Short mmCIF file of C-alpha atoms and ligand atoms in Angstrom, two decimals:
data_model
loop_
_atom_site.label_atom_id
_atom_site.label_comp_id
_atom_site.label_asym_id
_atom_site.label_seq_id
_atom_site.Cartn_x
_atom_site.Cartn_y
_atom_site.Cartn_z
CA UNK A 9 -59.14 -46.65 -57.60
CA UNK A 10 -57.06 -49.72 -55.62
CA UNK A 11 -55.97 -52.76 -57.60
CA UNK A 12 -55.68 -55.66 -54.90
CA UNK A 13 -54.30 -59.28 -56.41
CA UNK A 14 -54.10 -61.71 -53.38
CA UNK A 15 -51.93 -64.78 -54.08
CA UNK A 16 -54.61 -67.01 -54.74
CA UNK A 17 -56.18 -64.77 -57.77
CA UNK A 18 -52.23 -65.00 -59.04
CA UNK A 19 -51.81 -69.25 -58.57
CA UNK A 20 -55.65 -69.27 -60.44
CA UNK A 21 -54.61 -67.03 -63.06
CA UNK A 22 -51.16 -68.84 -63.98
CA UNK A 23 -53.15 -72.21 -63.21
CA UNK A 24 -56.32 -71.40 -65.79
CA UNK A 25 -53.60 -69.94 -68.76
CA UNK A 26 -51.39 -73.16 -68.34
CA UNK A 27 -55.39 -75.65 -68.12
CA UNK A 28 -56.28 -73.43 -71.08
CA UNK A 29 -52.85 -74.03 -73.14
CA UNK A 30 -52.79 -77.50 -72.03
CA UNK A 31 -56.01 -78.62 -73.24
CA UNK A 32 -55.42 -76.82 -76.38
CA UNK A 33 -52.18 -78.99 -76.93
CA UNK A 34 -54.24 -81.83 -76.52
CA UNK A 35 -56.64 -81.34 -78.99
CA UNK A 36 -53.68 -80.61 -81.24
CA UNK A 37 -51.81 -83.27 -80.09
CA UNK A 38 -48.71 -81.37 -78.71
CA UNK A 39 -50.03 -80.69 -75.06
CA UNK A 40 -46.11 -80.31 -73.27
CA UNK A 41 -45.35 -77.81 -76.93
CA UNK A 42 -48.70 -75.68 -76.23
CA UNK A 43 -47.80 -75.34 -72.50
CA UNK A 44 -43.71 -74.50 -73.17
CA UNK A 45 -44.59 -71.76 -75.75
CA UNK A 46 -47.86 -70.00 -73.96
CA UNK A 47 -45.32 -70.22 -70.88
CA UNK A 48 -42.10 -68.81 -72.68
CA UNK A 49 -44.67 -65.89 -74.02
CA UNK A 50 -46.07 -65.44 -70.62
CA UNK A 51 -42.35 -64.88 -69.55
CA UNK A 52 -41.26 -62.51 -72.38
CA UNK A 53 -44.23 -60.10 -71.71
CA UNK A 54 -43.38 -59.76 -68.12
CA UNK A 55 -39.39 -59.58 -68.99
CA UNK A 56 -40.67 -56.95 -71.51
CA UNK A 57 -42.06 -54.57 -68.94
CA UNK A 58 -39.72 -55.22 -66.42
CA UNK A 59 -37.11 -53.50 -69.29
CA UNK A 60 -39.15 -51.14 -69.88
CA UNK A 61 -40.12 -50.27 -66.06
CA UNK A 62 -36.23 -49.56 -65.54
CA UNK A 63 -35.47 -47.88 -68.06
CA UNK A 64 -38.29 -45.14 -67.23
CA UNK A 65 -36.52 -45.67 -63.39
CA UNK A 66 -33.16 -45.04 -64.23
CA UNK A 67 -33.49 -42.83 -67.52
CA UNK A 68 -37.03 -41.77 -68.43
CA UNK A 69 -37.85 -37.97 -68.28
CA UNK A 70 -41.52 -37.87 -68.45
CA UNK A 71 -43.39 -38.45 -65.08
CA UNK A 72 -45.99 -40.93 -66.60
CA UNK A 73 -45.01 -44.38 -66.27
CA UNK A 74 -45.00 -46.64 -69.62
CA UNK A 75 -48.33 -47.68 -70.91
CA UNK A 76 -49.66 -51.61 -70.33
CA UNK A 77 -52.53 -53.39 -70.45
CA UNK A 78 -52.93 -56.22 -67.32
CA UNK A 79 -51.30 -56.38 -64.63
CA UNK A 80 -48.41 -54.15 -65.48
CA UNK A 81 -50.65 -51.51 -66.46
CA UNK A 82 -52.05 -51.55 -62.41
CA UNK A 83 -48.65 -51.51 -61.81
CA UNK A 84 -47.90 -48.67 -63.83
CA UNK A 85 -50.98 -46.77 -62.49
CA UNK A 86 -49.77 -47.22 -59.22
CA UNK A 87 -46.27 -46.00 -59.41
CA UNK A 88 -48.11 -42.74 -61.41
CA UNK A 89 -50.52 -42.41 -58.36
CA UNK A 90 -47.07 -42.65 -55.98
CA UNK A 91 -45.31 -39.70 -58.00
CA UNK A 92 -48.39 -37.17 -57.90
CA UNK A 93 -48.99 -37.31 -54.31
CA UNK A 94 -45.15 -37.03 -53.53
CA UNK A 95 -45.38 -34.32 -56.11
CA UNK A 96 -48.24 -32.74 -54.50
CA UNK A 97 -46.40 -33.16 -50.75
CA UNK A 98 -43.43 -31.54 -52.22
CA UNK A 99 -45.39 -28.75 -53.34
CA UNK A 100 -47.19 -28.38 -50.13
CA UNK A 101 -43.89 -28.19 -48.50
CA UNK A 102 -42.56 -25.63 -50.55
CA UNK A 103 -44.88 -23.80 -50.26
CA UNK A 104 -44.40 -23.86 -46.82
CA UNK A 105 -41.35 -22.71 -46.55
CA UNK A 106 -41.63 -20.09 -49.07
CA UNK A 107 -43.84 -18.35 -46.66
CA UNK A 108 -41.65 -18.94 -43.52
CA UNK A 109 -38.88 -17.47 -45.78
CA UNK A 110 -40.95 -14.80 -47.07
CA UNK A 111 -41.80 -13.82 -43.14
CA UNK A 112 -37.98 -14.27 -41.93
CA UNK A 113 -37.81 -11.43 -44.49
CA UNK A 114 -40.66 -9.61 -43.68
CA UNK A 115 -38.86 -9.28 -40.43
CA UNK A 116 -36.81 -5.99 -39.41
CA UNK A 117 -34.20 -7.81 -37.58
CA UNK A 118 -31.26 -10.06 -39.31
CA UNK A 119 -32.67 -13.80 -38.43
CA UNK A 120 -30.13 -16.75 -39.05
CA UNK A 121 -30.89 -20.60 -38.96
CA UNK A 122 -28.08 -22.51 -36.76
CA UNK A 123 -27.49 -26.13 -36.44
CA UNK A 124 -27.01 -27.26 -32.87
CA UNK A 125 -23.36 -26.86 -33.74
CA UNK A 126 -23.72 -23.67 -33.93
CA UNK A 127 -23.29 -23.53 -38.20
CA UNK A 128 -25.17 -21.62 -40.65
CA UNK A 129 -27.89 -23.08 -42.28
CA UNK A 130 -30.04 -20.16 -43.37
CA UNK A 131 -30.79 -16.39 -43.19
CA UNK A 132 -32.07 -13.79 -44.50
CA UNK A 133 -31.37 -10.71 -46.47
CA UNK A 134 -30.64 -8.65 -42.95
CA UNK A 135 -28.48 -11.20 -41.76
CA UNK A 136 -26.74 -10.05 -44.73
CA UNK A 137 -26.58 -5.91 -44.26
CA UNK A 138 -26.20 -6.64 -40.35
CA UNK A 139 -23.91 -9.29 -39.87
CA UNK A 140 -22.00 -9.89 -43.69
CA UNK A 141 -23.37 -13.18 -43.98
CA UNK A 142 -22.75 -14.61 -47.91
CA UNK A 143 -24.72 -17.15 -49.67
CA UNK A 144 -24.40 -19.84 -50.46
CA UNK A 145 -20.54 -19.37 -49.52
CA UNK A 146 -21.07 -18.99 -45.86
CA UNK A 147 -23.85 -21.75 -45.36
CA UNK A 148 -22.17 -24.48 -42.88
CA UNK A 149 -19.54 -21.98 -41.28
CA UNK A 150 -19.25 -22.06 -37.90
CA UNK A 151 -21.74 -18.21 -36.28
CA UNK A 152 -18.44 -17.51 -34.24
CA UNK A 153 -16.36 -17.82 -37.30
CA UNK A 154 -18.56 -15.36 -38.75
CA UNK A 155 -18.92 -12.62 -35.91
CA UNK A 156 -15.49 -12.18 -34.30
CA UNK A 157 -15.95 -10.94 -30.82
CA UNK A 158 -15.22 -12.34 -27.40
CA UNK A 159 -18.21 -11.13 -26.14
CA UNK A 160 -19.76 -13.13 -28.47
CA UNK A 161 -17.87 -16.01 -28.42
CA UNK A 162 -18.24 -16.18 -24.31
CA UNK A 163 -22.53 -15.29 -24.80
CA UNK A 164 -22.35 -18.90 -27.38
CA UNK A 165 -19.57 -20.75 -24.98
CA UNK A 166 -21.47 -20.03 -21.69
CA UNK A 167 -24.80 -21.57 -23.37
CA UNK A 168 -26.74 -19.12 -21.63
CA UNK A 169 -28.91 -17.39 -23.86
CA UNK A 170 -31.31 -15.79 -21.44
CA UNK A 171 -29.89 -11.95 -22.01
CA UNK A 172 -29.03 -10.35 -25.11
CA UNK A 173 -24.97 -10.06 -26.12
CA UNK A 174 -24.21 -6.42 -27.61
CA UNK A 175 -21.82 -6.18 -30.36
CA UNK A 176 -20.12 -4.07 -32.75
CA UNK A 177 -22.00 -4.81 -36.46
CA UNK A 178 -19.02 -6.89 -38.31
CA UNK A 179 -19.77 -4.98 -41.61
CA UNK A 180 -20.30 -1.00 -39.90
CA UNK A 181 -18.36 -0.26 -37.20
CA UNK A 182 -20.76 2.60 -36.40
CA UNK A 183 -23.90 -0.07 -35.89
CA UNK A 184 -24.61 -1.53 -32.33
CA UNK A 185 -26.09 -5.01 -32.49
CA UNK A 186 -28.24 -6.32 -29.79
CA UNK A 187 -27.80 -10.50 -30.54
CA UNK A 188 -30.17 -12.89 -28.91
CA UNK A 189 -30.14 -16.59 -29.38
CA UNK A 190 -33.12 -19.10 -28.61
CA UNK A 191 -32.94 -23.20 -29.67
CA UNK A 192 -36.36 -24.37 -31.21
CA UNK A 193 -37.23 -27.33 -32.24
CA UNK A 194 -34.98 -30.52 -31.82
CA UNK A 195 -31.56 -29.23 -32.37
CA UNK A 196 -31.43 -25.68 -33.88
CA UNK A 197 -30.89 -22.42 -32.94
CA UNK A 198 -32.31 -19.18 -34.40
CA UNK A 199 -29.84 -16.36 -33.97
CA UNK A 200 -31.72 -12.77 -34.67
CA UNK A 201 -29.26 -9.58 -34.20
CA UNK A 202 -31.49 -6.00 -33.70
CA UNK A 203 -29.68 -2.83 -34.77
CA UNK A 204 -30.30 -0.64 -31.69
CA UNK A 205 -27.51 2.45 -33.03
CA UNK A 206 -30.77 4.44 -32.48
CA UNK A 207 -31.65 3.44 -28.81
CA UNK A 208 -28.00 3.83 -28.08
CA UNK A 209 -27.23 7.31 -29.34
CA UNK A 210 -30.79 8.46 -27.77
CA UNK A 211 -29.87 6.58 -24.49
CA UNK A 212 -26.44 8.33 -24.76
CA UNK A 213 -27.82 11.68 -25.17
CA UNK A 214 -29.90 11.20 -22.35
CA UNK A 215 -27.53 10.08 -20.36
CA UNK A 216 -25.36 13.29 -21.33
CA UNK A 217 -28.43 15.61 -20.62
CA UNK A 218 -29.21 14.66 -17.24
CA UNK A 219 -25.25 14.86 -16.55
CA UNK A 220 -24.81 18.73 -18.16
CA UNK A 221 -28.01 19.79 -16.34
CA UNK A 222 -26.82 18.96 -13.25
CA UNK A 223 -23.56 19.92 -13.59
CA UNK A 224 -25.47 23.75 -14.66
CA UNK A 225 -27.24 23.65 -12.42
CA UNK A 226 -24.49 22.90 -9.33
CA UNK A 227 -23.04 26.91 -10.13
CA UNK A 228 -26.70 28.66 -9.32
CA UNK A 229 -27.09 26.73 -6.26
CA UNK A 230 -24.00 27.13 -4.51
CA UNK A 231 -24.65 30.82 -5.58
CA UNK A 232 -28.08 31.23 -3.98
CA UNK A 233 -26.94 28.64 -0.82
CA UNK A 234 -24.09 30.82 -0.02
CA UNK A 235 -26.32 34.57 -0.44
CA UNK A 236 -28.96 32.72 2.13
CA UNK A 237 -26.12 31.73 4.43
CA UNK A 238 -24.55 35.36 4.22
CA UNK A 239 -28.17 36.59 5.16
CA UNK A 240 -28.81 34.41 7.89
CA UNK A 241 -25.62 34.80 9.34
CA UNK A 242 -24.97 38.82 8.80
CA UNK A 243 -26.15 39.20 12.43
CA UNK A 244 -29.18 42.02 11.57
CA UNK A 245 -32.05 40.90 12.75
CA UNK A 246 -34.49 40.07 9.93
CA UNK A 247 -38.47 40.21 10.06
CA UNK A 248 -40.21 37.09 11.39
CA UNK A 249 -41.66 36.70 8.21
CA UNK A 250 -38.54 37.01 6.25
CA UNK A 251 -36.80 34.78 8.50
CA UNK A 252 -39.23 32.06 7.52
CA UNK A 253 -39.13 32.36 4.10
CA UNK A 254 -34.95 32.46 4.28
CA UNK A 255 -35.33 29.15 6.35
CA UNK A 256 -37.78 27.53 3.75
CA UNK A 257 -35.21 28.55 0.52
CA UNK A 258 -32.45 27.09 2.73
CA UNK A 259 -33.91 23.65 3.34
CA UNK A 260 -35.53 23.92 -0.47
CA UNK A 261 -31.32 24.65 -1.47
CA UNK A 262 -30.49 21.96 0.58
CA UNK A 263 -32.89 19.56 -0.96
CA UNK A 264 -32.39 20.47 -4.65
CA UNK A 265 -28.62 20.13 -3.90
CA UNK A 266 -28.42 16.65 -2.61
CA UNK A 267 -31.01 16.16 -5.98
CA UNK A 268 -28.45 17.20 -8.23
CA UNK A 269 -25.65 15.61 -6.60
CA UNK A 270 -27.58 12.21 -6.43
CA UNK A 271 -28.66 12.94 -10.40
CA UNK A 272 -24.28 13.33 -11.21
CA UNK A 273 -23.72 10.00 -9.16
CA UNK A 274 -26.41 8.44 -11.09
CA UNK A 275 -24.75 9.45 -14.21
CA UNK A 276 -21.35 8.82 -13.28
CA UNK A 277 -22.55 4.96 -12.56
CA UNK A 278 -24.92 4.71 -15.68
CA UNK A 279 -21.89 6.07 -17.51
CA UNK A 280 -19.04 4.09 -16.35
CA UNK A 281 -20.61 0.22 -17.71
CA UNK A 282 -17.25 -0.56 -19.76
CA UNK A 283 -15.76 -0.72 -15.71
CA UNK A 284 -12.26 -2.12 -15.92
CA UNK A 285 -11.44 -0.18 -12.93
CA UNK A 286 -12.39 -3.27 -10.80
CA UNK A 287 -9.93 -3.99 -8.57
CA UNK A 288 -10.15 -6.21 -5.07
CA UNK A 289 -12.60 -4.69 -2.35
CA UNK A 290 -12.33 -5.49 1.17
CA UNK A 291 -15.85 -5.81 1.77
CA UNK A 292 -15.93 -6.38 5.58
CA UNK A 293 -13.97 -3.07 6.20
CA UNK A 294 -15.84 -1.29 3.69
CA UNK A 295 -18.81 -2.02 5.63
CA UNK A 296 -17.78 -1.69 8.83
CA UNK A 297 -16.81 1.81 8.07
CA UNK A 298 -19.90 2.37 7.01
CA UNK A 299 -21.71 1.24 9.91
CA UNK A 300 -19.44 3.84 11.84
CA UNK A 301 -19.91 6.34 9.73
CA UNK A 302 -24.10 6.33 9.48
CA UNK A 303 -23.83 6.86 13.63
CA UNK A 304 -24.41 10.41 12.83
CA UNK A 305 -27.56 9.98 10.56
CA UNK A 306 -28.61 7.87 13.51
CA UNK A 307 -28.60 10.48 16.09
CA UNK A 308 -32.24 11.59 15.98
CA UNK A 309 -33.43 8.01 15.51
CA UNK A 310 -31.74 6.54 17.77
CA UNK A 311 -32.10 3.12 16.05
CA UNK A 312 -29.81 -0.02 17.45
CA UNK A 313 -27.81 -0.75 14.64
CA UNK A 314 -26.54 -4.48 15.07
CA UNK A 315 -23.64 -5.75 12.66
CA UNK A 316 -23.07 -9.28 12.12
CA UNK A 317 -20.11 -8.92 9.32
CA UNK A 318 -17.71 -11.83 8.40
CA UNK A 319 -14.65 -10.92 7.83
CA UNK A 320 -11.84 -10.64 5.32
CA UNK A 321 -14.43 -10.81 2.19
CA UNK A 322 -13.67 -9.76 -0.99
CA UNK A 323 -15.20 -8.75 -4.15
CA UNK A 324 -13.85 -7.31 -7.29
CA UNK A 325 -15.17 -4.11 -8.02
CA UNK A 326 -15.22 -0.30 -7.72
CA UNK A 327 -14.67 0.74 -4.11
CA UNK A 328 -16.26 4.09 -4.68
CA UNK A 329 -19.76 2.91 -6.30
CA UNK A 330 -20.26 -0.14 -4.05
CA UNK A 331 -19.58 2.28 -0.77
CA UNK A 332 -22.02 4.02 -2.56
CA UNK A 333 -24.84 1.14 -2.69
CA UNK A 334 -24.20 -0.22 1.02
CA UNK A 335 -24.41 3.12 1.84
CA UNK A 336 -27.74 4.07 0.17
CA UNK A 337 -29.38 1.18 1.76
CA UNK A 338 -28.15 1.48 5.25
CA UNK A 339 -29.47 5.41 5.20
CA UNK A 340 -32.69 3.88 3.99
CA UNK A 341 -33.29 1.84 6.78
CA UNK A 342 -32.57 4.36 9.38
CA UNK A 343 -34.37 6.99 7.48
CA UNK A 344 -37.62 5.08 6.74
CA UNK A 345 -37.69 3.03 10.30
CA UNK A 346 -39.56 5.02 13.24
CA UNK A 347 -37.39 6.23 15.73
CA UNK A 348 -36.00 3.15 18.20
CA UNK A 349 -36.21 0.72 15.60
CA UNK A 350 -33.93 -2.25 15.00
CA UNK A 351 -31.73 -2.82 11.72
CA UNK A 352 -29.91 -5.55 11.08
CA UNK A 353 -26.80 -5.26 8.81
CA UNK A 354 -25.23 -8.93 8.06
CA UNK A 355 -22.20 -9.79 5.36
CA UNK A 356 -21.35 -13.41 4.98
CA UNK A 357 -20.13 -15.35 2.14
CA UNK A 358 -22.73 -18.50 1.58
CA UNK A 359 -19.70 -20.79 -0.40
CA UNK A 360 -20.54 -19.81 -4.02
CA UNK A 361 -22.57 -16.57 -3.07
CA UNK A 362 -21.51 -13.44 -1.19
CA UNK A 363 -24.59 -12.16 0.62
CA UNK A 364 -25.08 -8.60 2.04
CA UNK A 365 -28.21 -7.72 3.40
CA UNK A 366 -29.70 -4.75 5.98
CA UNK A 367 -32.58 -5.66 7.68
CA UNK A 368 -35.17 -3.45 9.41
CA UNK A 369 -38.32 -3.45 11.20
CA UNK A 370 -39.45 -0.26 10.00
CA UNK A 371 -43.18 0.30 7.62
CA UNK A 372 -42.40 -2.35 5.22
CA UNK A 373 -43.54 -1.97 1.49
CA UNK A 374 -46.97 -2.88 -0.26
CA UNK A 375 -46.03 -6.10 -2.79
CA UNK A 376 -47.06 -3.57 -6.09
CA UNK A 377 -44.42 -1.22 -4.91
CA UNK A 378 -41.06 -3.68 -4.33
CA UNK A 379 -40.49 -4.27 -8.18
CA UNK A 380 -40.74 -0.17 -8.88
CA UNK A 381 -38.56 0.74 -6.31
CA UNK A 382 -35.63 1.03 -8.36
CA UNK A 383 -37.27 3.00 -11.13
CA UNK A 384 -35.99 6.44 -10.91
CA UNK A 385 -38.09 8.99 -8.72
CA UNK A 386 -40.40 6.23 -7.70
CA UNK A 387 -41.43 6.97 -3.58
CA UNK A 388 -43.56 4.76 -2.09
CA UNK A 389 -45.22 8.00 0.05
CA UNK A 390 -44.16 11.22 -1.82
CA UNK A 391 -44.50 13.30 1.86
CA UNK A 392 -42.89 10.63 3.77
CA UNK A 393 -39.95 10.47 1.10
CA UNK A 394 -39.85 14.11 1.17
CA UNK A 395 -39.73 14.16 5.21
CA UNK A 396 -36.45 12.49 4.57
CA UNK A 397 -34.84 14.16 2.51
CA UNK A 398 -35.14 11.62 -0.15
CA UNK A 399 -34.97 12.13 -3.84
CA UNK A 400 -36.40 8.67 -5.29
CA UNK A 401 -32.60 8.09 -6.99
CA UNK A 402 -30.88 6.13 -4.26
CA UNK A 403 -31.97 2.77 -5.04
CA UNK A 404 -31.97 3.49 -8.86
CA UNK A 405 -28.21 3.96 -8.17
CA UNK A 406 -27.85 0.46 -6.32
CA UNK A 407 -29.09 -1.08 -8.96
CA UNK A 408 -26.90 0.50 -11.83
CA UNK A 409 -23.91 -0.03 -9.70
CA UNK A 410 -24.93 -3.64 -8.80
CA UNK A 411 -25.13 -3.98 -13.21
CA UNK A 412 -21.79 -3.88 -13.58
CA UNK A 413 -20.58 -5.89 -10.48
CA UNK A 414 -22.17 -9.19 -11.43
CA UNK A 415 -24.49 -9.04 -8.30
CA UNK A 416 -28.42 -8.76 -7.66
CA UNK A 417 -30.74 -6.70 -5.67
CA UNK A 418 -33.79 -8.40 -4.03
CA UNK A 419 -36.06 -7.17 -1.37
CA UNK A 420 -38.24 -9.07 1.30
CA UNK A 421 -40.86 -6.94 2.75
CA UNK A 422 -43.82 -7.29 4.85
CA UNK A 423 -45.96 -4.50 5.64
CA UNK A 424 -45.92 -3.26 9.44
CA UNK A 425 -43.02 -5.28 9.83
CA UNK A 426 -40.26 -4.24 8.02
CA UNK A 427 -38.06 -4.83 5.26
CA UNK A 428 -34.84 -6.45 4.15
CA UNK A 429 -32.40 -5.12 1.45
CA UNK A 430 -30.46 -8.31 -0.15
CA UNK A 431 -27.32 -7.85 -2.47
CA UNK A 432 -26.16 -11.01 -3.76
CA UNK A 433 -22.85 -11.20 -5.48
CA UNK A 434 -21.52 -13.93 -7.70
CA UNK A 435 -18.51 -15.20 -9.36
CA UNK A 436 -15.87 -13.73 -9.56
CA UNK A 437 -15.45 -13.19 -6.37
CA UNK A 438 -11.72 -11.24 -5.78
CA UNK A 439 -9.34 -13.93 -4.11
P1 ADP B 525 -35.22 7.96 -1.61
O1 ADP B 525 -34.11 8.89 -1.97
O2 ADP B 525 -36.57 8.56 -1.75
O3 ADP B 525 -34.99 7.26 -0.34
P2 ADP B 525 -34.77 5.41 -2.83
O4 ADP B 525 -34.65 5.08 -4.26
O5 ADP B 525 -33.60 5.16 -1.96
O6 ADP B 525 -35.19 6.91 -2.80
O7 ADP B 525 -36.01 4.65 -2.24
C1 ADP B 525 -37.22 4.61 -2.98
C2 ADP B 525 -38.38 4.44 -2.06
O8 ADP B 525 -38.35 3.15 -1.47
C3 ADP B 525 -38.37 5.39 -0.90
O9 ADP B 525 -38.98 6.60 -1.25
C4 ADP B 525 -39.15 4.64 0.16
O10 ADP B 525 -40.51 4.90 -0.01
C5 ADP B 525 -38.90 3.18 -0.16
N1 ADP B 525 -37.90 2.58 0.75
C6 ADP B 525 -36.59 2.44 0.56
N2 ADP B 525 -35.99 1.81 1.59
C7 ADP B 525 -36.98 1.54 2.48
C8 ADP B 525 -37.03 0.87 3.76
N3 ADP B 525 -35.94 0.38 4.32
N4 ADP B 525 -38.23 0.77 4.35
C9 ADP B 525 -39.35 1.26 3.79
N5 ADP B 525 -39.37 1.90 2.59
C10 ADP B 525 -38.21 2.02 1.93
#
């Protein structure tokens, strides 16, 4: 129901009481009397409500407006109409955020509400187990305040919140936090922290079972390597037939062997990711000894290895693993490129990039198979792989070793014309 009073409906109104008063003065005889005191009344009534209008304002408890009659009591109406729907939208609201609240706690991770300074605004009860938060005593504190590390505080200064930061839980030192950060909305941040003790301790064991295993199983093999040997090389002529089967559990040793010792280097990388062994690396000579070094895997092949390595570059890191990744992917090359093939093996530094790459013009790879490369025991062609020796671990270890030296595997390959191995290192770069 709208009231609408346009100004002309207000002059007619004041116009016809003051006619009417005036022309009942006249009859009386007192016209200017009649008009003063129907005015002065008109006046009071209006001053009347406009008391009473503020004191519901400023000090009335009930939500219903005074009752009038007229004009005021449109008035009154209207205000009364105002209150319900802002009621109503309030409700609405709350209601709304009741169920975002009741879902942020529905949630199995701690989830925290940040301003775009980074202060608390709201959580939930996780936030509270996982990370100590306190309500309300904690709401506006600085996160970083909060959760004390300088992992953490480098993951928030760096702005980069593409990877997860892993902490120690500030509450249980025995919980392992996984902390990602994502900004929604105009300018806030959601913080949500995972307890992953679980994942760890299973990764962890894992980790420790394929390291015992191999270790077990290095005893046995030298055993049964060293019995073949003495066979082979007692002098007595054996049987053709046993000859071949000494020859097969030989090259079977061999092969199991170089598995196990590629399974302890793969643990001994996976294992070493707090590395503050890293120490300047003379890249250039690293690889150049390398190159000199793979001229014996190159006999058979007789591949032209060409070397285009700037010199004097340097990279922080662990001499030992990195010789380890240049290695694995110059052996590649020669290994999976037909005999006479050429591979390219190129170092330079690219101003804010150092760029090492070995380039072949061997098979190539099928797209689908590039991005599983690195996955542990993955071979593109199981009898190929086999053929050459190759255990599916090499470039599983590249990648664990280029992990923890701030640097990035990516491969170019086409098929039937060959493939490039890239290694990409960035900041810091040793001086
Ligand atoms: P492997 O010990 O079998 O060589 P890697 O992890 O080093 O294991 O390599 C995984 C697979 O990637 C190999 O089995 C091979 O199929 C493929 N591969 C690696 N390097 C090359 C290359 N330069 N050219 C073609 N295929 C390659």
């Amino acid at each position: 129901m709208y009231f609408r009073i346009s100004a002309r409906e207000l002059i007619t109104r004041i116009a016809s009481i003051i006619i009417a008063s005036g022309v009942v003065g006249y009859l009386l005889g007192h016209t200017f009397l009649a008009v003063s005191v129907v005015s002065i009344g008109l006046l009071v009534w209006h001053y009347n409500h406009l008391f009473k209008l503020i004191n519901w304002l400023w000090q009335g408890k009930s939500i219903s407006p005074p009752q009038a009659k007229g004009v005021w009591g449109r008035i009154y109406d209207g205000l009364y109409r105002r209150i319900r729907k802002q009621r109503l939208k309030q409700k609405q609201l709350n209601e709304r955020i009741r169920k975002f609240r009741d879902g942020a706690e529905a949630l199995p991770d701690a989830a925290l509400v940040l301003s775009s300074e980074l202060t608390i605004l709201w959580g939930n009860k996780k936030a509270s187990q996982l990370l100590g938060v306190r309500w309300p005593s904690d709401v506006g504190q600085r996160i970083d305040n909060l959760i004390r590390f300088p992992e953490f505080s480098k993951y928030v200064n760096s702005g980069n919140y593409d990877s997860p930061c892993l902490v120690i839980s500030p509450v249980n030192n025995d919980l392992q936090l996984e902390l990602r950060m994502m900004a929604y909305g105009s300018d806030q941040v959601l913080l949500l922290a995972r307890d992953i003790s679980k994942i760890q301790r299973l990764e962890q064991m894992r980790r420790d079972f394929v390291a015992n295993v191999s270790h077990e199983l290095k005893t046995p093999l030298t055993v049964v390597r060293g019995y073949v040997e003495m066979v082979q090389s007692s002098g007595s002529a054996l049987e053709p037939h046993w000859q071949k089967a000494f020859t097969t559990i030989e090259t079977q040793v061999s092969r199991m062997d170089r598995l196990v010792e590629q399974l302890l280097v793969l643990s001994r990388v996976e294992n070493n990711v707090e590395n503050d062994d890293h120490l300047p690396v003379d890249l250039s000579r690293l690889i150049l000894t390398i190159v000199e070094d793979v001229q014996w895997l190159n006999q058979d092949k007789n591949h032209t290895i060409n070397d285009y390595i700037a010199s004097d570059i340097k990279v922080r890191g662990n001499e030992h693993e990195l010789k380890s990744a240049c290695m694995n992917l110059i052996s590649n090359a020669i290994a999976y490129t037909p005999a006479n093939g050429v591979i390219d093996v190129t170092l330079r530094n690219d101003g804010h990039k150092i760029r090492f790459s070995v380039k072949d013009n061997g098979p190539g790879i099928k797209p689908e198979h590039v991005n599983r490369l690195t996955e542990r025991f993955f071979r593109v062609d199981m009898s190929r792989s086999r053929n050459t020796g190759g255990s599916g671990l090499g470039l599983a270890i590249v990648k664990h070793v280029l992990n923890h030296h701030n640097a990035e595997l990516s491969i170019e390959s086409e098929l039937n014309k060959g493939s490039e191995f890239i290694i990409c290192f960035t900041l810091p770069i040793a001086d």
